[in-house]
Coordinates of C-alpha atoms in Angstrom, one line a residue:
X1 CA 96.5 105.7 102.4
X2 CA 98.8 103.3 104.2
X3 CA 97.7 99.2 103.8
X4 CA 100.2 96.7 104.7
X5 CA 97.9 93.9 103.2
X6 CA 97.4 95.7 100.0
X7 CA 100.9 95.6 99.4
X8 CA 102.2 92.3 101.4
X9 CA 99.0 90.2 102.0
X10 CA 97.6 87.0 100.1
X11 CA 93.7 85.6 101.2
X12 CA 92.1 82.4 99.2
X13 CA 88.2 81.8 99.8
X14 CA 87.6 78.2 99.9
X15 CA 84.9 78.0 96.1
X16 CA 89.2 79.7 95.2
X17 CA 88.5 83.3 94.9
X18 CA 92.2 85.2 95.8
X19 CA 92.3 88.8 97.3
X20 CA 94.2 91.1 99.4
X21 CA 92.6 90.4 102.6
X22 CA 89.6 88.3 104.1
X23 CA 87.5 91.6 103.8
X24 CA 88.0 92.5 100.3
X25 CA 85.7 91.9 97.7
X26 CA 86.5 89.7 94.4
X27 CA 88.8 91.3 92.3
X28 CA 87.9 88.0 90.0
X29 CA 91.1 86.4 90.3
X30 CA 90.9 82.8 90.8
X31 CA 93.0 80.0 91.9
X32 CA 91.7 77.8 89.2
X33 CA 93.4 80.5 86.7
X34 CA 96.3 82.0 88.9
X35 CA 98.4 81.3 91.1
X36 CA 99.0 82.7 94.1
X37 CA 102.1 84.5 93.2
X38 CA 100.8 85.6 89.8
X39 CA 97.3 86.8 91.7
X40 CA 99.7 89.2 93.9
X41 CA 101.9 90.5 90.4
X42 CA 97.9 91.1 88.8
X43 CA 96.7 94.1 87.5
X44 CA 93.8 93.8 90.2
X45 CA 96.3 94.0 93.1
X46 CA 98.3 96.8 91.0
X47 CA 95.1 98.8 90.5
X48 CA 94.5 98.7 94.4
X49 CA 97.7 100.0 95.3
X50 CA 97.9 102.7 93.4
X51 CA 94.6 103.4 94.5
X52 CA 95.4 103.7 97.7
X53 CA 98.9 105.5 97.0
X54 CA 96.8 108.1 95.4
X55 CA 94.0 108.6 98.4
X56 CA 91.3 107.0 95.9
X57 CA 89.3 104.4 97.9
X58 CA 88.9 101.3 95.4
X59 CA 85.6 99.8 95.3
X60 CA 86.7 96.6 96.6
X61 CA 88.0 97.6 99.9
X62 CA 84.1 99.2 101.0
X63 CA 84.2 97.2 104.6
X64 CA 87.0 99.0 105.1
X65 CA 85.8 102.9 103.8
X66 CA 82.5 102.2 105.7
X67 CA 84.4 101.7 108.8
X68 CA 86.4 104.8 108.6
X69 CA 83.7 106.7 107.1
X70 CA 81.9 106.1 110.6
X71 CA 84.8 107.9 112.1
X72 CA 85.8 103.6 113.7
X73 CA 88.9 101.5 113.1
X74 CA 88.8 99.5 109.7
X75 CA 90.8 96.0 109.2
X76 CA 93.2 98.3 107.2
X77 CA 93.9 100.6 110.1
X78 CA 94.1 97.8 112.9
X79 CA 96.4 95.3 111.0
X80 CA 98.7 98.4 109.6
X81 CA 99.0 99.4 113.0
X82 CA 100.4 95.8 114.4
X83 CA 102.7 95.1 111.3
X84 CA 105.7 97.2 109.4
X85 CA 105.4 98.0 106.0
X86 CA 106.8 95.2 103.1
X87 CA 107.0 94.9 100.0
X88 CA 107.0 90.9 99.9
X89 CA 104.4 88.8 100.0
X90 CA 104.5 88.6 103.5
X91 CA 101.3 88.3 105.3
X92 CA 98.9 84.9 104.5
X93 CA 95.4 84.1 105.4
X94 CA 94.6 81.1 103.8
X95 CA 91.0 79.2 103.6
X96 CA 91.2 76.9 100.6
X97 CA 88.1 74.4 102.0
X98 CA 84.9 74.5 104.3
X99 CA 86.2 71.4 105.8
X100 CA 84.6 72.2 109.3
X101 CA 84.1 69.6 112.7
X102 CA 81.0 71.4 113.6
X103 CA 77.6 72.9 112.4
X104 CA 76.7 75.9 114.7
X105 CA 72.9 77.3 114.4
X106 CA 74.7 80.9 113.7
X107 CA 76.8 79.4 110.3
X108 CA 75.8 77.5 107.3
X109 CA 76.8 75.4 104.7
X110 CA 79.2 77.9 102.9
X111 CA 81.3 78.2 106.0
X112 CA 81.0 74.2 107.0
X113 CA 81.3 71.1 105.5
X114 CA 79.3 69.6 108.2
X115 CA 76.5 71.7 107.7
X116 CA 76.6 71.1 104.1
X117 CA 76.4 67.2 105.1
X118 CA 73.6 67.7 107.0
X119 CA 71.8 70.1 103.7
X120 CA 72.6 67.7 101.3
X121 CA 70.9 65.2 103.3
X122 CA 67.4 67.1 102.9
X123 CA 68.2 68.9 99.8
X124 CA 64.7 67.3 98.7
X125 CA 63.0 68.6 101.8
X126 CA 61.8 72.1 101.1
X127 CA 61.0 72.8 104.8
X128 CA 64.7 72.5 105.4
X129 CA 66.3 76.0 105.7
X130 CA 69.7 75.7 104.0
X131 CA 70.1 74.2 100.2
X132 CA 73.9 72.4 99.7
X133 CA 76.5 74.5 98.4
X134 CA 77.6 72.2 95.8
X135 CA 77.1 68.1 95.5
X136 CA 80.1 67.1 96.9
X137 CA 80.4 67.5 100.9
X138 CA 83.6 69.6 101.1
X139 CA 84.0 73.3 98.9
X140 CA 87.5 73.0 98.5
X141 CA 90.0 74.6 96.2
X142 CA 93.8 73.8 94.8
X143 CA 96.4 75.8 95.2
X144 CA 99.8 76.2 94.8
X145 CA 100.1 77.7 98.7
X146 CA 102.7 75.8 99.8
X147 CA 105.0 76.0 96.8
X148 CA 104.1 79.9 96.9
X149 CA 104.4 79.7 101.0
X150 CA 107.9 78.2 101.2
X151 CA 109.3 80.4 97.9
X152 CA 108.1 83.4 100.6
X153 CA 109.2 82.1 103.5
X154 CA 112.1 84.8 104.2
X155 CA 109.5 87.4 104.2
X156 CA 106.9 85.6 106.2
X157 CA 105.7 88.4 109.0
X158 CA 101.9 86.5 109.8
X159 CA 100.2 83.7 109.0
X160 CA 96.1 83.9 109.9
X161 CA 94.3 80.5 110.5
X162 CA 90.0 80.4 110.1
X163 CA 87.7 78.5 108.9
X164 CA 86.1 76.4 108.2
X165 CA 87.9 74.8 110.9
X166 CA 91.8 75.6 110.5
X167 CA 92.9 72.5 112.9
X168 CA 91.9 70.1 110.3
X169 CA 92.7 72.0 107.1
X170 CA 96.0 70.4 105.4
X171 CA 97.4 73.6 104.3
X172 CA 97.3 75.1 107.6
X173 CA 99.2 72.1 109.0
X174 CA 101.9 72.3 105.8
X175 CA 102.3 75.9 106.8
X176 CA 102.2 75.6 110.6
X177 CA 105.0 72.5 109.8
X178 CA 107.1 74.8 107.5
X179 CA 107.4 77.3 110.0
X180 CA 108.2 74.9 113.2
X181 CA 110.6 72.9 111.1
X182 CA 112.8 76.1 110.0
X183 CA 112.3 78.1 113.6
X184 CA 110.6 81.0 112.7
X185 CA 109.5 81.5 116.0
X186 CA 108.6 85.2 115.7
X187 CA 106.1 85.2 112.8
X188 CA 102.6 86.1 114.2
X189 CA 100.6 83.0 114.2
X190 CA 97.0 83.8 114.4
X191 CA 94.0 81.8 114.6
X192 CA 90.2 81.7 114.8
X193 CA 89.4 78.2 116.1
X194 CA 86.7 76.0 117.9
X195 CA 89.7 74.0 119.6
X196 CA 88.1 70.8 119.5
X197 CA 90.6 69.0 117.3
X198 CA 94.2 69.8 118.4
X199 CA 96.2 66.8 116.9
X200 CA 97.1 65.5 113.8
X201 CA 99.1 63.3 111.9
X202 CA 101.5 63.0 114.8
X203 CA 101.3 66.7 115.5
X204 CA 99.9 68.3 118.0
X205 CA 99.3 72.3 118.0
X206 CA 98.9 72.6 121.3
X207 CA 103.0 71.5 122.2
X208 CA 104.0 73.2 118.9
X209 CA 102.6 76.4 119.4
X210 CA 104.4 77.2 123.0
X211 CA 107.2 77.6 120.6
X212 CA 106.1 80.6 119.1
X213 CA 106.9 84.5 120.3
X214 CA 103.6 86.2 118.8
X215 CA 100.8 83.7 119.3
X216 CA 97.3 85.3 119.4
X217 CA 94.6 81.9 119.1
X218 CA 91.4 83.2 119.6
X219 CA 88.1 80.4 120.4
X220 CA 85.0 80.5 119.2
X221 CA 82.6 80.0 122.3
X222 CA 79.1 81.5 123.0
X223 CA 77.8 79.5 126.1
X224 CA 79.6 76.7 128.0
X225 CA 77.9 73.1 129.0
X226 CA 75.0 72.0 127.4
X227 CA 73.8 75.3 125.8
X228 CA 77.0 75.8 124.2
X229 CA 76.9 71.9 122.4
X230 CA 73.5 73.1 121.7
X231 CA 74.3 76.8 120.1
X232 CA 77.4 75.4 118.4
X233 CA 76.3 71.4 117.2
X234 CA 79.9 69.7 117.1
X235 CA 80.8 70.8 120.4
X236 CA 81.7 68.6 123.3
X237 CA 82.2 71.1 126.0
X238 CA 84.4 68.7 128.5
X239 CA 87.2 68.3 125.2
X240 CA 87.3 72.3 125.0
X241 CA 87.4 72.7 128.5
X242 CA 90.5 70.6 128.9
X243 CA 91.8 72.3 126.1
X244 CA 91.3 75.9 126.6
X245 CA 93.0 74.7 130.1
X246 CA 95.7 73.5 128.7
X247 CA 96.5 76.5 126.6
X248 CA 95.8 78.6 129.1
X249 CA 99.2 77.0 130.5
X250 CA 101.6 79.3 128.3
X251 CA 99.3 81.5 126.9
X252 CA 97.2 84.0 126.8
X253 CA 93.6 83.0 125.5
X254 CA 91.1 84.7 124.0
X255 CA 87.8 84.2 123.6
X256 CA 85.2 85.3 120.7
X257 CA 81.8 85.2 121.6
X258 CA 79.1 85.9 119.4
X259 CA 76.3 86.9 121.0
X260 CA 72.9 85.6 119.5
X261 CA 69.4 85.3 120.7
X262 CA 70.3 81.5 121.4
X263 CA 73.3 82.1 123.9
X264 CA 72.3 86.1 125.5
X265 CA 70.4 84.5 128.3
X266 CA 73.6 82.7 129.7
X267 CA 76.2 85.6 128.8
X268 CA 77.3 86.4 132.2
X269 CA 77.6 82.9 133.5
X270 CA 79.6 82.0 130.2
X271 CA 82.0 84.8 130.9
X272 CA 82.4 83.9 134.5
X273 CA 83.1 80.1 133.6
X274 CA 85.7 81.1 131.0
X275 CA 87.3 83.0 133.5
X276 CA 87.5 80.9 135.7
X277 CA 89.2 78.1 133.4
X278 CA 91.9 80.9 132.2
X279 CA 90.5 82.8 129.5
X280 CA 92.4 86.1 130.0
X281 CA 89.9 88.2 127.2
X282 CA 86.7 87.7 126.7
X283 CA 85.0 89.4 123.8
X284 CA 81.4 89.0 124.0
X285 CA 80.3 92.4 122.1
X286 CA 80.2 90.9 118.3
X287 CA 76.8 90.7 118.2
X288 CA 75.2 88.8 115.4
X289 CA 73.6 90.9 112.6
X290 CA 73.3 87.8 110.3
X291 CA 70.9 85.7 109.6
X292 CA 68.7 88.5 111.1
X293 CA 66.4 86.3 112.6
X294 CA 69.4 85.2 115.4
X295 CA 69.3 88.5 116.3
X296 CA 69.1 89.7 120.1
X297 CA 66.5 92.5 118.9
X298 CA 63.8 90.1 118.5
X299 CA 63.6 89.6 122.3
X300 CA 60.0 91.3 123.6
X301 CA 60.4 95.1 124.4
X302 CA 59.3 95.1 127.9
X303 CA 61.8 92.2 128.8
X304 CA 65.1 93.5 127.8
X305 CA 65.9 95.9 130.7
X306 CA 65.2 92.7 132.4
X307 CA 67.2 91.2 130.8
X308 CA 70.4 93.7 130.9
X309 CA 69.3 93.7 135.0
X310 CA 69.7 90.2 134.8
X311 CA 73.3 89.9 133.3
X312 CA 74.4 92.4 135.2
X313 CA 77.3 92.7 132.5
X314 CA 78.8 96.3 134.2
X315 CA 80.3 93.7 136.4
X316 CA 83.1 92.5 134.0
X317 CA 84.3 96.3 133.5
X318 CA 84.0 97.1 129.7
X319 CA 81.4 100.3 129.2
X320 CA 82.0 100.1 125.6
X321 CA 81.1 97.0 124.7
X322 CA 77.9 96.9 127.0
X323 CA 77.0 100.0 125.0
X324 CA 77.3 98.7 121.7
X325 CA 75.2 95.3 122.8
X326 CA 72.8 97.3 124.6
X327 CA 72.1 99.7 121.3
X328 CA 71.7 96.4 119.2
X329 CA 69.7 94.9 121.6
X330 CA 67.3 98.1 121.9
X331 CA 66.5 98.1 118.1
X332 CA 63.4 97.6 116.9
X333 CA 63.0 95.8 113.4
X334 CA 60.2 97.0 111.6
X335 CA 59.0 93.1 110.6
X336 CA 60.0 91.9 113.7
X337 CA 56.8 89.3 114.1
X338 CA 58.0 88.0 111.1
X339 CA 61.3 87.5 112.0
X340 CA 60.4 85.8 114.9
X341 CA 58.2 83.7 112.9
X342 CA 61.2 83.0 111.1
X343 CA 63.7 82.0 114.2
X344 CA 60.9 79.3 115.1
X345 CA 60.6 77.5 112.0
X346 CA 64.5 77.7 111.3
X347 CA 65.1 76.0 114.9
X348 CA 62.4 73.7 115.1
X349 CA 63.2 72.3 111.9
X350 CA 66.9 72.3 113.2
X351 CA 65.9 70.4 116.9
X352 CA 64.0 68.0 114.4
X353 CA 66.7 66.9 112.5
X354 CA 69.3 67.3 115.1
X355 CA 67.1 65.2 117.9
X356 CA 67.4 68.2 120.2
X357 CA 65.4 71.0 122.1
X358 CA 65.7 74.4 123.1
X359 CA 63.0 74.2 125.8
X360 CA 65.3 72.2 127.7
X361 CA 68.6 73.8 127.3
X362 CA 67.4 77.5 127.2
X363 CA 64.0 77.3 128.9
X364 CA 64.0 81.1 129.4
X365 CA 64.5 82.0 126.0
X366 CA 62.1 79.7 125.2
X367 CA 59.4 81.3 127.2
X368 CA 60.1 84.3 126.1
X369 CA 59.9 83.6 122.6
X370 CA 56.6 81.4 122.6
X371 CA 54.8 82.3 126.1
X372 CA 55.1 86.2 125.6
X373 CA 54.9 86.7 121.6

């Protein structure tokens, strides 16, 4: 079984777990034992391989083997298909803190610094949803990464950006500066970013990335205006407006939206806004499974046809994702009142400690959720 990030890829988790890929589990190598070079020499990473070279599906890769198992593309089969093979360290996703500009109702503390702020805060409060992660703000680990990085750099094929917040993560800059400064203009830059924070320390992404061939920055937008500020705390929509403009100048956006039962009411006006700022793809089909009581299921039964009426979402010509929404949305979970029960206390608690409302931003959902259950 072919993977080209079994046998070229590096990924660091920001509490300093090391693995293959972003979707592998821990193969309990850790940066505060290894480093990155001798984490991709390990017997973990040697076991893998051969694994794979014999058709033996390792334990560690089950995302992957539950994906294809389903008869559906896995993360192995999509990135082997966009990259040759290597057999360099050649391909780096690298997320070594939660060091994140923004606390969206859909994340949590693990993922964002911000939110951690925010739990730490109320730690003593046991009303409050999320406990702290650790005591300290920021998860964060050392690493070697830019020693390893720039020992690499000949073999460099991708470098993958997420978060956290990549935009005002040190080593992504370090990186992002390695490459610019030696003009390797046709390494894959990717990135998964709320593109609120563009510049730093003199640098700004948004000129430096025009430089670059293959350039694939997706953002991380479920509603625009108010609801989306709301959905996605941190947000201030006119700043990512502007910005998605200006990269819409030289490049081909993309958007990630994940739909939740906080952001499903506006879905077709948020796709037609970020078209009509330049988005070119809009992906509004990852529909949140977790925390399960964000998801679009709990919406009464007799109101989502109504709903699907409403949006109308044949209009923007993609069968398969309106499929897939549509079957999530059609589930019915077995303790659904008690999930609902759930999604009031954790955003009520949330409004009351972030001074906000849902009544007023999403008075539909709002209706729905207290007026008909």
């Amino acid at each position: 079984m072919r993977c080209v990030l079994a046998d070229s890829g590096i990924h660091v988790r920001p509490n300093g777990d090391i693995t293959m890929c972003c979707d592998q589990a821990s193969l309990g190598l850790n940066a505060k034992d290894h480093t990155l070079q001798q984490a991709y020499a390990s017997p973990q990473f040697k076991r893998v391989r051969d694994n794979l070279a014999n058709d033996i599906k390792d334990s560690s890769c089950k995302i992957c083997w539950l994906s294809e198992d389903a008869g559906l593309d896995s993360p192995r089969t999509r990135f082997s298909a966009m990259h040759e093979d290597s057999i360099h360290l050649s391909h780096w996703d690298i997320r070594d803190d939660n060091l994140c500009n923004m606390a969206c109702r859909i994340c949590g503390p693990y993922s964002s610094s911000m939110w951690n702020s925010e739990a730490l805060k109320h730690k003593e409060d046991s009303l409050y949803y999320h406990m702290p992660i650790s005591d300290t703000i920021v998860q964060g680990t050392k690493t070697n990464t830019i020693e390893a990085f720039k020992e690499n750099l000949q073999h460099c094929k991708s470098v993958y950006f997420a978060g956290g917040e990549p935009l005002i993560n040190n080593t992504h800059w370090d990186i992002l500066k390695t490459l610019y400064d030696n003009e390797m203009w046709d390494v894959h830059v990717r990135y998964n970013t709320n593109l609120m924070k563009t510049q730093y320390k003199g640098m700004d992404a948004l000129d430096m990335w025009e430089k670059f061939t293959r350039l694939s920055v997706a953002v991380s937008v479920d509603a625009v205006g108010e609801l989306a500020e709301y959905a996605r705390t941190g947000t201030v929509w006119q700043t990512l407006e502007n910005n998605i403009k200006r990269l819409a100048e030289y490049h081909r956006v993309q958007a990630n939206i994940t739909t939740s039962i906080l952001t499903i009411h506006e879905l077709d006006k948020t796709i037609e806004h970020l078209k009509h700022i330049g988005v070119a793809d809009i992906y509004y089909f990852n529909v949140l499974r977790t925390p399960n009581f964000l998801n679009i299921n709990l919406l009464p039964s007799g109101y989502k046809e109504q709903l699907l009426k409403k949006l109308n979402l044949e209009q923007f010509e993609d069968s398969k994702g309106i499929e897939h929404l549509r079957n999530i949305l059609f589930e019915e979970p077995d303790n659904k009142e008690e999930l609902i029960g759930q999604f009031k206390y954790y955003n009520e608690k949330l409004d009351a400690v972030r001074d906000t409302d849902l009544r007023s931003v999403n008075p539909e959902l709002y209706e729905v959720i207290y007026e008909t259950n």
